[in-house]
XYZ file of C-alpha atoms in Angstrom:
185
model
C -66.313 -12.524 -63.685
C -68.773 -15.515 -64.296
C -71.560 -13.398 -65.054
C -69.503 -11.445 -67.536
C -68.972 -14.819 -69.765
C -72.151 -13.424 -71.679
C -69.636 -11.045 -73.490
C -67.111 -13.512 -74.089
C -69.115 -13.848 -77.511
C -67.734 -10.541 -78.566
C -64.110 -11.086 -79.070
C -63.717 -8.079 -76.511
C -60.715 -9.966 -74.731
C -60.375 -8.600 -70.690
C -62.267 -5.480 -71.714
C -66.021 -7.288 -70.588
C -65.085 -7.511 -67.444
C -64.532 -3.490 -67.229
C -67.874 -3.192 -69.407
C -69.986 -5.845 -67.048
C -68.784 -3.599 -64.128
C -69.954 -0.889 -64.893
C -74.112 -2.711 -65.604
C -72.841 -3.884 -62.345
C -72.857 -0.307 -61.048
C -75.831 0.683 -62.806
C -77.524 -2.007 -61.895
C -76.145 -2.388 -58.157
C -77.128 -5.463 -56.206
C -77.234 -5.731 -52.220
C -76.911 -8.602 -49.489
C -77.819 -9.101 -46.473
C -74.977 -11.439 -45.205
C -73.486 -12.251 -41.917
C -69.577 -11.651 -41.746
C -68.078 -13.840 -39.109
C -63.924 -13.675 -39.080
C -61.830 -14.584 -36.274
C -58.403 -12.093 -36.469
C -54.904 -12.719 -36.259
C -54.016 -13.688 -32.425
C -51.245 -11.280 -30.560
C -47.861 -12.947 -29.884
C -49.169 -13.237 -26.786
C -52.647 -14.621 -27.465
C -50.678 -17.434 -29.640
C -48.887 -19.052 -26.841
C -51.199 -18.858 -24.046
C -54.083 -20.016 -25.619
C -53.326 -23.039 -27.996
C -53.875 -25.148 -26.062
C -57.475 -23.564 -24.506
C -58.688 -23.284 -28.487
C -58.814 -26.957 -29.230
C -62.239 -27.787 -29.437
C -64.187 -30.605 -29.767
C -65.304 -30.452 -33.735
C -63.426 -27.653 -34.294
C -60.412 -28.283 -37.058
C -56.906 -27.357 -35.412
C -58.845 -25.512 -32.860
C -59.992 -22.497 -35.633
C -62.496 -23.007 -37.508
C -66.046 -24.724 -36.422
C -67.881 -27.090 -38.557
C -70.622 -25.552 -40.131
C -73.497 -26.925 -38.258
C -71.536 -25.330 -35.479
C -72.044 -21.943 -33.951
C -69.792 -19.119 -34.090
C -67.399 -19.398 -31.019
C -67.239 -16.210 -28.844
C -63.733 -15.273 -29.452
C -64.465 -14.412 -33.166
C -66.284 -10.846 -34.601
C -69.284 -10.740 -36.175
C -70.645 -7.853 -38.381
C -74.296 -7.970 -39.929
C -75.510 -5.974 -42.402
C -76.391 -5.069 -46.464
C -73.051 -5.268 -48.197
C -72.269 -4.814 -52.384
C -69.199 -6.582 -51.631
C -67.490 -9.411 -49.438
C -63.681 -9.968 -51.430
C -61.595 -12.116 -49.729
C -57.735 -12.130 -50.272
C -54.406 -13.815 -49.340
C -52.050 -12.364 -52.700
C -51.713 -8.717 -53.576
C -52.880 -8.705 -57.097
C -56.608 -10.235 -58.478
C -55.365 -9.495 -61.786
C -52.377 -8.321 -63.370
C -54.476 -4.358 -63.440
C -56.491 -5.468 -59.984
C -54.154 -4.523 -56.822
C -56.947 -5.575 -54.723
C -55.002 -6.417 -51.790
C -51.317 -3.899 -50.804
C -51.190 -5.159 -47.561
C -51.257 -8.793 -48.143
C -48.011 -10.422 -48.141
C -46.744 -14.288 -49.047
C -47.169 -16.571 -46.255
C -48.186 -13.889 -44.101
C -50.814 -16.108 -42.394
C -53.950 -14.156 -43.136
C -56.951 -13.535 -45.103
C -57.419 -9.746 -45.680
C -61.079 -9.050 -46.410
C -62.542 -6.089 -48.457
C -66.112 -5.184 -46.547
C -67.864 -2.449 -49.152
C -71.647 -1.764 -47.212
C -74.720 -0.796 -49.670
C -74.425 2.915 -47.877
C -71.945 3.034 -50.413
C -72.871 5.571 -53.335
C -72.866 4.619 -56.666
C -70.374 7.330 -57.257
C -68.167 6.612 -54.248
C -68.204 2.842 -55.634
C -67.134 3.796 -59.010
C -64.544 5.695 -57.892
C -63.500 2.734 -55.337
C -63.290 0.052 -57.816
C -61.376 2.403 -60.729
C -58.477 3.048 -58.210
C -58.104 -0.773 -57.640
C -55.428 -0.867 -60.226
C -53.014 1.085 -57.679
C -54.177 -0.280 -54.596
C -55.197 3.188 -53.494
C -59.253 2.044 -52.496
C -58.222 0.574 -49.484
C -58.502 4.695 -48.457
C -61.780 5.243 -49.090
C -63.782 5.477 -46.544
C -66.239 2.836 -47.772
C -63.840 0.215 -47.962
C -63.510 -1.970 -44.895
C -60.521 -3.861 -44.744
C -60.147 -6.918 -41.919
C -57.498 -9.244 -41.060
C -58.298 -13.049 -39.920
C -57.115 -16.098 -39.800
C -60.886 -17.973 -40.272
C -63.923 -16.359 -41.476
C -67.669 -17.948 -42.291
C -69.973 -15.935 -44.867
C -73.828 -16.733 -44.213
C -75.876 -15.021 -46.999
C -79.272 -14.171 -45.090
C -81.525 -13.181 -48.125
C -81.708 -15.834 -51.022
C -80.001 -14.611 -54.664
C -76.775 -14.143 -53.189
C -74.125 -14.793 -55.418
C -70.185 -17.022 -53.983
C -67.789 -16.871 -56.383
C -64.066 -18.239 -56.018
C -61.536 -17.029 -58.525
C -63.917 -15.914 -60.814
C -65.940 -19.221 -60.892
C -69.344 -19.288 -59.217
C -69.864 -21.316 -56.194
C -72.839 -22.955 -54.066
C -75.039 -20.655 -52.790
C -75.573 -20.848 -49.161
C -72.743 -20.510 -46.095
C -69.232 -20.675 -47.020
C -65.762 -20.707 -44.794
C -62.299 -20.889 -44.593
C -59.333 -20.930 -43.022
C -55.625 -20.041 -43.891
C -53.665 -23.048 -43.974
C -50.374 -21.027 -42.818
C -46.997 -22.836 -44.873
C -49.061 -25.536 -46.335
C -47.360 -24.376 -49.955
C -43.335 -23.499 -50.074
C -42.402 -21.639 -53.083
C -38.482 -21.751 -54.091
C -37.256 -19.333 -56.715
C-alpha cells in the first residue's frame, strides 16, 4: 500500500492498489527472512506449563526481548519468501478476505507464508482469489497459527509494513494481547 501512494496523484481512488500489484508481480521481489512463531498451546499445554514459561526477560512468559534468542519451544522456518502477512481480523479490506479462519478474540495471529518457489502465475492467481478467501487453498499459501512470532529480515531492502504504513526495517515481533479490547454491540 505505501509504495502505491505514487498513484495517489491520479485520482484513481482504490484502483492503484490493484494496478501497483500487478508491477508488483511483474516486478516480483524476494526475502530472505527468518520466521520464528510460537503456536497456540493445547488445553493441556496451557495448564501445565504456565507456570514453567515464565522467564526471566521474557514478557508474560511469551515473547523474548529482542536481544534475546528464540526459546526452544517455538518453530522456526528459514527461507526466500514474496510474502510474510500477518492477521488477527478476517477482512484487510472491505474486497481483501485475507484471513477466513480468523475469528474475534480468538487469541491468535494467523500468518500467510507465500515462498519465492511461488510462480508468477500461481501468485497472480493467489492474490486475485483473496476477495473470497479461497487462496488459503493454494498450495503456495502457508497458513500458521501463533500466539508470538519474531520476523528477522536476513538480506538488507526488506520492506515491514503495518496496516499499510511502512515500518523500521530490521527485526520485528509481536504478541496477541488475548481480551485486551471488549467490543459491545
Amino acid at each position: 500500500d505505501f509504495e502505491s501512494e505514487v498513484l495517489r496523484c491520479l485520482g484513481i481512488g482504490g484502483l492503484r492498489v490493484d494496478l501497483w500489484a500487478v508491477w508488483r508481480v511483474i516486478n516480483l521481489r524476494k526475502y530472505r527472512a527468518r520466521f520464528s512463531y510460537l503456536p497456540p498451546p493445547s488445553k493441556s499445554d496451557e495448564t501445565d506449563n504456565q507456570s514453567e514459561e515464565k522467564k526471566e526477560g521474557n514478557i508474560d512468559g511469551v515473547l523474548p526481548l529482542p536481544t534475546e534468542d528464540i526459546p526452544t519451544n517455538w518453530k522456526t522456518i528459514e527461507d526466500d519468501f514474496i510474502l510474510v502477512w500477518c492477521h488477527q481480523a478476517t477482512h484487510a479490506g472491505s474486497n481483501a478476505h485475507s484471513s477466513p479462519m480468523s475469528k474475534l478474540q480468538d487469541g491468535v495471529f494467523q500468518v500467510m507464508l507465500i515462498r519465492s518457489s511461488c510462480s508468477r502465475y500461481e501468485l497472480t492467481k493467489l492474490l486475485l482469489s483473496i476477495e473470497h478467501g479461497t487462496h488459503i487453498h493454494y498450495d503456495a499459501c502457508e497458513m500458521y497459527e501463533c500466539i508470538a512470532y519474531r520476523l528477522e529480515p536476513l538480506v538488507e531492502g526488506s520492506f515491514n509494513d503495518l496496516d499499510g504504513e511502512k515500518l523500521e526495517d530490521g527485526p520485528i515481533q509481536a504478541r496477541v494481547l488475548p481480551s485486551a479490547a471488549h467490543c459491545f454491540c
